[in-house]
Short mmCIF file of C-alpha atoms in Angstrom, two decimals:
data_model
loop_
_atom_site.label_atom_id
_atom_site.label_comp_id
_atom_site.label_asym_id
_atom_site.label_seq_id
_atom_site.Cartn_x
_atom_site.Cartn_y
_atom_site.Cartn_z
CA UNK A 1 142.51 194.96 173.85
CA UNK A 2 144.02 197.93 172.24
CA UNK A 3 141.56 200.54 174.09
CA UNK A 4 142.84 198.76 177.18
CA UNK A 5 146.36 199.17 177.01
CA UNK A 6 145.81 202.85 175.67
CA UNK A 7 144.06 203.17 179.09
CA UNK A 8 146.74 201.21 180.71
CA UNK A 9 149.28 203.99 179.32
CA UNK A 10 147.08 206.83 180.11
CA UNK A 11 146.49 205.63 183.75
CA UNK A 12 150.39 205.32 183.98
CA UNK A 13 150.86 209.03 182.88
CA UNK A 14 148.29 210.30 185.62
CA UNK A 15 149.63 207.90 188.30
CA UNK A 16 153.47 209.52 187.60
CA UNK A 17 151.93 213.01 187.88
CA UNK A 18 150.34 211.83 191.25
CA UNK A 19 153.77 210.14 192.29
CA UNK A 20 155.33 213.72 191.65
CA UNK A 21 153.15 215.40 193.59
CA UNK A 22 152.78 213.46 196.65
CA UNK A 23 156.60 213.07 196.78
CA UNK A 24 157.37 216.15 198.58
CA UNK A 25 154.36 215.40 201.14
CA UNK A 26 155.76 212.06 201.72
CA UNK A 27 159.19 213.59 202.39
CA UNK A 28 157.61 216.44 204.35
CA UNK A 29 155.86 213.92 206.52
CA UNK A 30 158.96 211.81 206.99
CA UNK A 31 161.21 214.36 208.44
CA UNK A 32 158.61 216.73 210.43
CA UNK A 33 155.33 214.11 211.06
CA UNK A 34 153.06 216.77 209.78
CA UNK A 35 150.49 216.89 207.36
CA UNK A 36 151.78 219.65 204.71
CA UNK A 37 148.38 220.11 202.90
CA UNK A 38 149.72 223.53 201.71
CA UNK A 39 151.95 221.65 199.45
CA UNK A 40 149.12 221.30 196.61
CA UNK A 41 149.07 225.17 196.65
CA UNK A 42 152.71 225.24 196.13
CA UNK A 43 151.89 222.88 192.92
CA UNK A 44 149.29 225.46 191.45
CA UNK A 45 151.98 228.17 192.53
CA UNK A 46 154.07 226.19 189.89
CA UNK A 47 151.91 225.98 187.32
CA UNK A 48 150.85 229.61 187.54
CA UNK A 49 154.47 230.76 187.94
CA UNK A 50 155.81 228.43 184.91
CA UNK A 51 152.53 229.72 182.60
CA UNK A 52 153.80 233.41 183.57
CA UNK A 53 157.20 232.64 182.90
CA UNK A 54 156.25 230.92 179.32
CA UNK A 55 153.96 233.33 178.09
CA UNK A 56 156.41 236.04 178.52
CA UNK A 57 159.63 234.38 177.58
CA UNK A 58 158.03 231.73 175.04
CA UNK A 59 160.60 229.30 176.69
CA UNK A 60 159.66 226.04 178.26
CA UNK A 61 162.99 225.70 179.69
CA UNK A 62 163.18 228.67 181.49
CA UNK A 63 159.53 228.33 182.66
CA UNK A 64 160.77 225.08 184.22
CA UNK A 65 163.80 226.31 186.17
CA UNK A 66 162.18 229.50 187.23
CA UNK A 67 159.21 227.89 188.61
CA UNK A 68 160.93 225.23 190.45
CA UNK A 69 163.27 227.87 191.75
CA UNK A 70 159.90 230.00 193.06
CA UNK A 71 158.29 227.17 194.19
CA UNK A 72 161.45 226.06 196.40
CA UNK A 73 161.69 229.40 197.80
CA UNK A 74 157.82 229.50 198.50
CA UNK A 75 158.17 225.74 200.31
CA UNK A 76 161.08 227.30 202.63
CA UNK A 77 159.15 230.38 203.32
CA UNK A 78 156.18 228.38 204.96
CA UNK A 79 158.37 225.97 206.46
CA UNK A 80 160.54 228.64 208.11
CA UNK A 81 157.24 230.93 209.08
CA UNK A 82 154.39 228.64 209.72
CA UNK A 83 155.56 224.96 210.57
CA UNK A 84 158.82 225.92 212.30
CA UNK A 85 157.31 227.96 214.83
CA UNK A 86 154.37 225.40 215.33
CA UNK A 87 156.44 222.24 215.70
CA UNK A 88 156.15 222.69 219.49
CA UNK A 89 152.28 222.39 219.67
CA UNK A 90 150.32 218.98 219.11
CA UNK A 91 150.31 217.86 215.17
CA UNK A 92 146.79 219.49 214.54
CA UNK A 93 148.21 223.00 215.12
CA UNK A 94 150.80 222.80 212.06
CA UNK A 95 148.04 221.15 210.22
CA UNK A 96 145.56 224.23 210.54
CA UNK A 97 148.44 226.74 209.61
CA UNK A 98 148.73 224.26 206.83
CA UNK A 99 145.24 224.57 205.57
CA UNK A 100 145.02 228.26 206.38
CA UNK A 101 147.93 228.62 203.98
CA UNK A 102 146.26 226.49 201.10
CA UNK A 103 143.21 228.66 200.97
CA UNK A 104 145.33 231.82 201.33
CA UNK A 105 147.71 231.16 198.46
CA UNK A 106 144.60 229.76 196.26
CA UNK A 107 143.02 233.06 196.61
CA UNK A 108 146.13 234.97 195.98
CA UNK A 109 146.32 233.19 192.59
CA UNK A 110 142.44 233.98 192.06
CA UNK A 111 143.22 237.56 193.02
CA UNK A 112 146.45 238.07 190.82
CA UNK A 113 145.34 235.51 187.86
CA UNK A 114 141.64 235.95 187.87
CA UNK A 115 138.67 233.03 188.45
CA UNK A 116 139.28 231.82 184.70
CA UNK A 117 140.53 228.53 183.46
CA UNK A 118 143.70 229.47 181.47
CA UNK A 119 145.32 227.42 179.04
CA UNK A 120 148.81 226.43 178.62
CA UNK A 121 149.77 226.32 175.11
CA UNK A 122 153.51 224.72 175.25
CA UNK A 123 154.66 221.78 173.32
CA UNK A 124 156.65 219.24 175.20
CA UNK A 125 159.86 218.99 173.52
CA UNK A 126 159.43 214.85 173.75
CA UNK A 127 159.02 212.39 170.61
CA UNK A 128 155.74 210.71 170.16
CA UNK A 129 156.43 207.07 168.64
CA UNK A 130 154.22 203.89 167.95
CA UNK A 131 154.43 200.58 169.19
CA UNK A 132 152.44 197.64 167.88
CA UNK A 133 150.07 200.04 166.31
CA UNK A 134 149.51 202.21 169.93
CA UNK A 135 150.62 205.87 169.64
CA UNK A 136 152.47 207.24 172.62
CA UNK A 137 151.77 210.69 172.19
CA UNK A 138 154.64 213.48 172.97
CA UNK A 139 152.77 214.86 175.86
CA UNK A 140 152.87 211.02 177.30
CA UNK A 141 156.19 210.33 176.64
CA UNK A 142 157.09 213.71 178.10
CA UNK A 143 155.23 212.92 181.60
CA UNK A 144 156.70 209.41 181.37
CA UNK A 145 160.70 210.75 180.86
CA UNK A 146 160.50 213.70 183.20
CA UNK A 147 158.61 211.99 186.14
CA UNK A 148 161.13 208.91 185.70
CA UNK A 149 163.89 211.44 185.52
CA UNK A 150 162.78 213.32 188.45
CA UNK A 151 162.25 209.84 190.34
CA UNK A 152 165.66 208.45 189.37
CA UNK A 153 167.10 211.83 190.44
CA UNK A 154 165.63 211.56 193.96
CA UNK A 155 166.40 208.39 194.41
CA UNK A 156 170.16 208.88 193.94
CA UNK A 157 170.26 212.18 196.11
CA UNK A 158 168.52 210.07 199.04
CA UNK A 159 170.55 206.81 198.69
CA UNK A 160 173.62 207.66 197.09
CA UNK A 161 174.89 211.04 198.67
CA UNK A 162 176.03 212.79 202.35
CA UNK A 163 173.02 214.93 201.75
CA UNK A 164 170.57 212.03 201.57
CA UNK A 165 172.09 210.16 204.15
CA UNK A 166 171.65 213.18 206.68
CA UNK A 167 168.15 213.69 205.59
CA UNK A 168 167.66 210.29 206.36
CA UNK A 169 169.33 210.37 209.47
CA UNK A 170 167.31 213.55 210.07
CA UNK A 171 163.84 211.99 209.49
CA UNK A 172 164.78 209.11 211.99
CA UNK A 173 166.10 210.92 215.03
CA UNK A 174 166.47 214.52 214.22
CA UNK A 175 168.14 215.27 218.02
CA UNK A 176 170.64 212.74 217.36
CA UNK A 177 171.35 213.56 214.07
CA UNK A 178 172.19 217.45 215.46
CA UNK A 179 174.27 215.89 217.80
CA UNK A 180 176.55 214.55 214.88
CA UNK A 181 177.18 217.51 213.38
CA UNK A 182 174.07 217.90 211.25
CA UNK A 183 172.25 221.30 210.71
CA UNK A 184 168.71 219.76 210.86
CA UNK A 185 167.02 223.01 210.36
CA UNK A 186 168.68 223.12 206.68
CA UNK A 187 168.14 219.73 206.19
CA UNK A 188 164.56 220.43 206.67
CA UNK A 189 164.41 223.64 204.21
CA UNK A 190 166.21 221.59 201.57
CA UNK A 191 164.01 218.95 201.99
CA UNK A 192 161.23 221.65 201.77
CA UNK A 193 163.04 223.23 198.45
CA UNK A 194 163.36 219.52 196.94
CA UNK A 195 159.81 218.53 197.38
CA UNK A 196 158.47 222.14 195.90
CA UNK A 197 160.68 222.05 193.07
CA UNK A 198 159.13 218.62 192.04
CA UNK A 199 155.80 219.94 192.79
CA UNK A 200 156.17 222.83 190.47
CA UNK A 201 157.43 220.32 187.76
CA UNK A 202 154.01 218.39 188.35
CA UNK A 203 151.60 221.82 188.24
CA UNK A 204 153.72 222.50 184.79
CA UNK A 205 153.17 218.87 183.61
CA UNK A 206 149.35 219.06 184.78
CA UNK A 207 148.98 222.27 183.18
CA UNK A 208 150.10 221.06 179.65
CA UNK A 209 148.35 217.85 179.58
CA UNK A 210 144.94 219.07 180.29
CA UNK A 211 145.60 222.37 179.01
CA UNK A 212 144.32 223.83 182.14
CA UNK A 213 145.36 226.10 184.80
CA UNK A 214 143.00 227.26 187.28
CA UNK A 215 143.34 228.62 191.00
CA UNK A 216 141.44 225.69 192.69
CA UNK A 217 143.62 223.10 190.49
CA UNK A 218 145.25 221.83 193.85
CA UNK A 219 141.95 221.14 195.83
CA UNK A 220 141.65 217.61 194.36
CA UNK A 221 145.17 216.80 195.03
CA UNK A 222 145.31 218.53 198.15
CA UNK A 223 143.10 215.60 199.72
CA UNK A 224 144.10 213.07 197.12
CA UNK A 225 147.68 213.11 198.03
CA UNK A 226 146.90 212.70 201.91
CA UNK A 227 145.16 209.47 201.07
CA UNK A 228 147.95 208.35 199.43
CA UNK A 229 150.92 208.80 201.58
CA UNK A 230 148.58 207.07 204.13
CA UNK A 231 148.19 204.18 201.45
CA UNK A 232 151.81 204.13 200.75
CA UNK A 233 152.78 204.14 204.54
CA UNK A 234 153.11 207.35 206.38
CA UNK A 235 156.68 208.29 205.80
CA UNK A 236 157.75 206.03 202.90
CA UNK A 237 158.50 207.70 200.14
CA UNK A 238 158.63 204.61 197.95
CA UNK A 239 155.33 203.42 199.26
CA UNK A 240 154.00 206.91 198.82
CA UNK A 241 154.88 206.62 194.73
CA UNK A 242 154.05 203.29 194.22
CA UNK A 243 150.40 204.23 195.63
CA UNK A 244 150.25 207.16 193.45
CA UNK A 245 151.01 205.21 190.34
CA UNK A 246 148.71 202.26 191.25
CA UNK A 247 146.04 204.69 191.52
CA UNK A 248 146.58 206.40 188.43
CA UNK A 249 146.45 203.38 186.59
CA UNK A 250 143.28 201.98 188.94
CA UNK A 251 141.31 205.32 188.52
CA UNK A 252 141.48 205.03 184.52
CA UNK A 253 141.18 201.24 184.47
CA UNK A 254 138.04 200.75 186.79
CA UNK A 255 136.20 203.99 185.83
CA UNK A 256 137.57 205.08 182.16
CA UNK A 257 137.59 201.58 181.02
CA UNK A 258 135.69 199.03 182.73
CA UNK A 259 133.21 201.96 183.59
CA UNK A 260 132.08 201.09 187.29
CA UNK A 261 129.85 204.00 188.30
CA UNK A 262 131.91 205.62 190.76
CA UNK A 263 133.11 209.11 191.11
CA UNK A 264 136.79 208.66 190.07
CA UNK A 265 138.08 210.79 192.93
CA UNK A 266 136.32 208.70 195.64
CA UNK A 267 138.82 205.47 194.85
CA UNK A 268 141.69 207.18 196.77
CA UNK A 269 139.65 207.26 199.60
CA UNK A 270 138.25 203.78 199.31
CA UNK A 271 141.84 202.44 198.85
CA UNK A 272 142.63 204.49 202.07
CA UNK A 273 139.97 202.95 204.17
CA UNK A 274 141.02 199.70 203.10
CA UNK A 275 144.64 200.05 203.85
CA UNK A 276 143.23 201.16 207.35
CA UNK A 277 141.27 198.65 208.14
CA UNK A 278 143.57 195.35 206.69
CA UNK A 279 147.23 197.17 206.63
CA UNK A 280 147.24 200.23 208.76
CA UNK A 281 151.17 200.40 208.22
CA UNK A 282 150.51 201.08 204.39
CA UNK A 283 151.79 199.26 201.49
CA UNK A 284 155.46 199.58 202.19
CA UNK A 285 155.19 201.22 205.80
CA UNK A 286 157.31 199.64 208.35
CA UNK A 287 156.33 199.40 211.89
CA UNK A 288 156.79 202.70 214.11
CA UNK B 1 190.18 222.99 231.61
CA UNK B 2 188.38 221.19 229.09
CA UNK B 3 184.82 221.70 230.30
CA UNK B 4 184.03 223.76 232.95
CA UNK B 5 180.17 224.42 234.20
CA UNK B 6 178.83 226.96 236.38
CA UNK B 7 175.20 226.83 238.29
CA UNK B 8 173.84 225.15 235.88
CA UNK B 9 169.93 224.97 235.98
CA UNK B 10 167.86 222.92 233.97
CA UNK B 11 163.91 223.00 233.56
CA UNK B 12 160.97 221.08 231.79
CA UNK B 13 158.36 224.08 231.69
CA UNK B 14 157.91 224.75 235.19
CA UNK B 15 159.64 221.78 236.68
CA UNK B 16 163.16 222.15 237.19
CA UNK B 17 164.83 219.26 236.81
CA UNK B 18 168.87 220.45 237.84
CA UNK B 19 169.00 222.98 240.66
CA UNK B 20 172.62 224.69 239.99
CA UNK B 21 174.98 222.29 239.32
CA UNK B 22 178.54 222.84 238.66
CA UNK B 23 181.72 220.86 237.64
CA UNK B 24 184.55 220.42 235.33
CA UNK B 25 186.51 218.08 233.47
CA UNK B 26 190.05 218.37 232.54
CA UNK B 27 191.70 217.09 229.62
CA UNK B 28 192.63 213.41 229.19
CA UNK B 29 190.57 212.72 232.49
CA UNK B 30 187.65 210.13 233.05
CA UNK B 31 184.93 211.78 235.12
CA UNK B 32 181.77 210.11 236.39
CA UNK B 33 178.52 211.59 237.66
CA UNK B 34 176.58 208.98 239.50
CA UNK B 35 173.11 209.16 240.69
CA UNK B 36 169.92 207.20 241.12
CA UNK B 37 167.17 207.49 238.63
CA UNK B 38 165.87 211.04 237.78
CA UNK B 39 168.79 212.76 239.51
CA UNK B 40 169.14 214.82 236.50
CA UNK B 41 171.92 213.34 234.99
CA UNK B 42 170.68 212.42 231.56
CA UNK B 43 169.43 216.55 231.69
CA UNK B 44 172.67 217.51 232.32
CA UNK B 45 174.59 215.53 229.72
CA UNK B 46 171.68 216.53 227.27
CA UNK B 47 172.33 220.03 227.73
CA UNK B 48 176.03 219.79 227.59
CA UNK B 49 175.24 218.52 224.19
CA UNK B 50 172.88 221.15 223.04
CA UNK B 51 169.56 219.18 222.90
CA UNK B 52 168.27 220.37 226.01
CA UNK B 53 168.56 224.26 226.53
CA UNK B 54 169.39 225.23 230.10
CA UNK B 55 167.46 227.87 232.11
CA UNK B 56 170.24 229.29 233.15
CA UNK B 57 174.37 228.65 233.81
CA UNK B 58 177.46 228.84 231.86
CA UNK B 59 178.91 225.81 230.10
CA UNK B 60 182.57 226.76 228.85
CA UNK B 61 184.34 224.36 226.61
CA UNK B 62 187.96 225.05 225.99
CA UNK B 63 187.26 228.47 227.33
CA UNK B 64 184.20 229.31 225.17
CA UNK B 65 180.56 229.86 226.51
CA UNK B 66 178.85 227.28 224.07
CA UNK B 67 175.60 227.25 226.25
CA UNK B 68 173.60 229.27 223.37
CA UNK B 69 175.54 227.32 220.67
CA UNK B 70 173.37 224.90 218.49
CA UNK B 71 173.95 221.25 218.65
CA UNK B 72 175.17 220.44 215.36
CA UNK B 73 178.20 223.05 216.14
CA UNK B 74 179.03 221.98 219.63
CA UNK B 75 179.36 218.36 217.80
CA UNK B 76 181.77 220.04 215.32
CA UNK B 77 183.65 221.45 218.03
CA UNK B 78 184.57 218.25 219.12
CA UNK B 79 181.89 216.92 221.57
CA UNK B 80 180.30 213.61 221.06
CA UNK B 81 177.34 211.87 222.66
CA UNK B 82 176.57 207.97 223.30
CA UNK B 83 173.16 208.63 224.05
CA UNK B 84 171.15 206.59 226.33
CA UNK B 85 169.73 203.51 224.86
CA UNK B 86 172.43 204.12 222.21
CA UNK B 87 169.65 205.42 219.81
CA UNK B 88 171.36 204.20 216.80
CA UNK B 89 169.41 205.22 213.25
CA UNK B 90 167.50 202.16 213.36
CA UNK B 91 166.93 202.24 209.67
CA UNK B 92 170.21 203.17 208.41
CA UNK B 93 172.80 200.18 208.08
CA UNK B 94 175.73 199.60 210.36
CA UNK B 95 177.95 201.52 207.76
CA UNK B 96 175.16 204.34 207.30
CA UNK B 97 175.43 205.00 210.99
CA UNK B 98 179.11 205.29 211.16
CA UNK B 99 179.21 207.26 208.46
CA UNK B 100 176.51 209.75 210.07
CA UNK B 101 179.31 210.22 212.50
CA UNK B 102 181.64 211.50 209.90
CA UNK B 103 179.22 214.02 208.64
CA UNK B 104 180.72 217.18 207.39
CA UNK B 105 184.34 215.94 207.97
CA UNK B 106 186.31 215.25 204.92
CA UNK B 107 189.49 213.81 205.62
CA UNK B 108 189.53 210.62 203.75
CA UNK B 109 192.98 209.22 204.91
CA UNK B 110 192.30 209.62 208.77
CA UNK B 111 188.55 208.34 208.21
CA UNK B 112 189.89 204.92 206.65
CA UNK B 113 192.57 204.74 209.55
CA UNK B 114 189.90 205.56 212.12
CA UNK B 115 187.37 203.05 210.85
CA UNK B 116 189.88 200.33 210.76
CA UNK B 117 190.64 200.92 214.65
CA UNK B 118 187.16 200.96 215.48
CA UNK B 119 186.35 197.42 213.31
CA UNK B 120 189.26 196.06 215.28
CA UNK B 121 187.68 197.55 218.65
CA UNK B 122 184.22 196.27 217.56
CA UNK B 123 184.45 193.24 214.87
CA UNK B 124 180.95 192.75 214.99
CA UNK B 125 180.40 196.02 213.04
CA UNK B 126 182.94 195.05 210.42
CA UNK B 127 180.52 191.85 210.07
CA UNK B 128 177.18 193.34 210.40
CA UNK B 129 178.14 196.55 208.06
CA UNK B 130 175.37 196.04 205.86
CA UNK B 131 172.50 195.44 207.95
CA UNK B 132 169.84 197.75 209.43
CA UNK B 133 171.01 198.99 213.00
CA UNK B 134 167.51 198.01 214.14
CA UNK B 135 168.40 194.55 213.74
CA UNK B 136 171.53 194.35 215.92
CA UNK B 137 171.12 193.33 219.60
CA UNK B 138 171.11 195.87 222.51
CA UNK B 139 174.74 195.57 223.21
CA UNK B 140 176.11 195.60 219.34
CA UNK B 141 173.68 198.82 219.14
CA UNK B 142 175.53 200.09 222.04
CA UNK B 143 178.89 199.26 220.37
CA UNK B 144 177.70 200.71 217.17
CA UNK B 145 176.82 203.96 219.17
CA UNK B 146 180.29 204.29 221.10
CA UNK B 147 182.16 203.85 217.57
CA UNK B 148 179.54 206.18 215.65
CA UNK B 149 180.82 208.85 218.31
CA UNK B 150 184.47 208.03 218.22
CA UNK B 151 184.50 207.71 214.70
CA UNK B 152 185.04 211.67 214.50
CA UNK B 153 188.07 211.61 216.84
CA UNK B 154 186.19 213.56 219.37
CA UNK B 155 187.89 216.15 222.04
CA UNK B 156 185.00 215.13 224.92
CA UNK B 157 183.02 212.00 224.84
CA UNK B 158 179.59 212.60 226.56
CA UNK B 159 178.70 208.89 227.54
CA UNK B 160 174.84 208.52 228.95
CA UNK B 161 173.44 205.41 230.84
CA UNK B 162 176.08 203.02 228.80
CA UNK B 163 175.15 199.84 231.30
CA UNK B 164 171.45 200.48 230.76
CA UNK B 165 169.95 197.02 229.81
CA UNK B 166 173.39 195.37 229.10
CA UNK B 167 173.99 191.74 230.42
CA UNK B 168 176.66 192.16 233.37
CA UNK B 169 179.32 190.44 231.06
CA UNK B 170 178.67 192.96 228.32
CA UNK B 171 178.85 195.93 231.05
CA UNK B 172 182.06 194.96 232.13
CA UNK B 173 183.30 194.73 228.27
CA UNK B 174 181.84 198.22 227.66
CA UNK B 175 183.58 199.53 230.43
CA UNK B 176 186.65 198.30 229.86
CA UNK B 177 186.66 199.98 226.22
CA UNK B 178 185.86 203.10 227.91
CA UNK B 179 188.90 202.99 230.19
CA UNK B 180 191.15 201.78 227.24
CA UNK B 181 190.32 204.94 225.48
CA UNK B 182 191.11 207.04 228.01
CA UNK B 183 194.19 205.52 228.93
CA UNK B 184 195.90 204.53 226.12
CA UNK B 185 194.27 207.04 223.71
CA UNK B 186 194.11 209.95 225.96
CA UNK B 187 190.06 210.56 225.61
CA UNK B 188 188.74 212.77 227.49
CA UNK B 189 185.22 211.06 228.84
CA UNK B 190 182.39 212.23 230.91
CA UNK B 191 180.29 209.34 232.04
CA UNK B 192 177.03 209.57 233.71
CA UNK B 193 175.65 206.36 235.21
CA UNK B 194 173.23 204.35 237.71
CA UNK B 195 175.89 201.76 238.14
CA UNK B 196 177.83 203.34 240.68
CA UNK B 197 180.39 200.65 241.46
CA UNK B 198 181.75 200.36 237.81
CA UNK B 199 181.86 204.06 237.08
CA UNK B 200 183.70 204.75 240.19
CA UNK B 201 186.26 201.73 239.32
CA UNK B 202 187.27 203.47 235.93
CA UNK B 203 187.00 206.81 236.76
CA UNK B 204 189.58 209.22 238.23
CA UNK B 205 186.80 211.72 239.72
CA UNK B 206 183.17 211.40 240.62
CA UNK B 207 180.68 213.52 241.38
CA UNK B 208 177.14 212.64 242.90
CA UNK B 209 173.89 213.69 241.68
CA UNK B 210 170.66 213.94 244.29
CA UNK B 211 167.78 215.11 242.94
CA UNK B 212 169.22 217.55 240.61
CA UNK B 213 172.05 219.22 243.01
CA UNK B 214 175.57 217.86 243.25
CA UNK B 215 176.23 216.61 246.98
CA UNK B 216 179.60 214.99 246.57
CA UNK B 217 182.63 215.36 244.74
CA UNK B 218 185.79 213.85 244.97
CA UNK B 219 188.85 211.28 243.90
CA UNK B 220 186.85 208.13 242.67
CA UNK B 221 189.25 205.71 245.14
CA UNK B 222 188.54 207.82 248.17
CA UNK B 223 184.81 207.71 247.29
CA UNK B 224 184.68 204.20 247.20
CA UNK B 225 185.67 203.94 250.65
CA UNK B 226 183.43 206.79 251.77
CA UNK B 227 180.72 205.22 254.14
CA UNK B 228 177.92 207.53 253.03
CA UNK B 229 178.62 206.62 249.35
CA UNK B 230 178.85 203.00 250.14
CA UNK B 231 175.42 202.74 251.92
CA UNK B 232 173.44 205.06 249.28
CA UNK B 233 175.13 204.07 246.18
CA UNK B 234 177.06 200.76 246.15
CA UNK B 235 174.57 198.74 248.76
CA UNK B 236 177.54 197.83 251.02
#
């Protein structure tokens, strides 16, 4: 029972991290209807930028803020110079552009930082505590605290602010949103900034959680998050978050605890196929 | 002259939909453009709003050429549209749809007053305030689209095929509202319509658009009696 609960807690943490990475993808799909595969590269850059700033300043706070800003900038660069000019073509064209960005940025990371696995020796300033004999490490409580904080903040932005209202209107009908005085290109850019900044946080968290930062760390998340936004319901941010948390728990429990002999990363795709067969609109997706 | 359009050409890829339309709207007028389906009416309104780029031509709004100005800036200059088929934001509530109409405008006192006025005009919108717009009926969505365009106190209201898909009784109601807005509140309206009879009844001047060209123009009262118009557009 204790092992089960511990695995459950680990699974939740992994799910929370998946959720942070998937968020940006779901936001971008919601507004531009393109698959932003290069998002995983931004997450990798986030980890590297955080590590670089941390190594030179020894301040985790600076590392997080600096990396978020850098990634937000990188996200907008990709939006302005890759996606926006390609939007007039069928959706596979920006998708190809996106894959090109993913590979190019991965290679760039390899060229700059080397093909090695770097360690991220930072301590997250969160308390560890024990409940009923189960230890929640400071890393775990940091993952919970930070992801809950980020999700709450995003929920407030999208549901309670004028910016969030404009984002939702733009994702539902961009032309009419423009004709209501909303600068929809600016809203698109803001969406990329938010998604990319959250990816930076995820990159740093993963780097510290596994104590590993390497050029291809975005490869598995790149396709896993695609499966997750399908499972959640394309364009549904809450659906993507729910799917991510469920996947983290399912991976840990089924593969780790129950010992089902399946490659761990296959689970996301089994879930995706199941959803496509029986619930094509996804967990929380509406009809379109 | 509030709106002055000279030699407007609109094309989609290689196919030209509007071949040099010229027309104008004075402040306080209610002008209609009538014509059959596919005559290019919606293209013209969309290019006035900035949703479709014109191939060539000049669109002057209060003397300024706005033909290269992005849509959201035109909206802030006071041009608002009631789009074809309403196009309310389906998964925003009725109240949120109205708040979108107020985007970028921060005058809380005036907003309250205008919302109260619009709720008086369209009581159903207050009743359904917290419902998603997608749950409204076609007629209610049209009312919401009109309110969404009016809440910002526009200088020029563009109305695109507002009668389409509505029951005849509702069409009369909506046209009455437009006429009321024009006569009592002095709102300038440019209306494009397939429903020629109803448009001629409420507008002061009218343009007839045929396959991308303006064929006739004149006072609506005179047009109503013109045998060519009666035969081709009024079915009389």
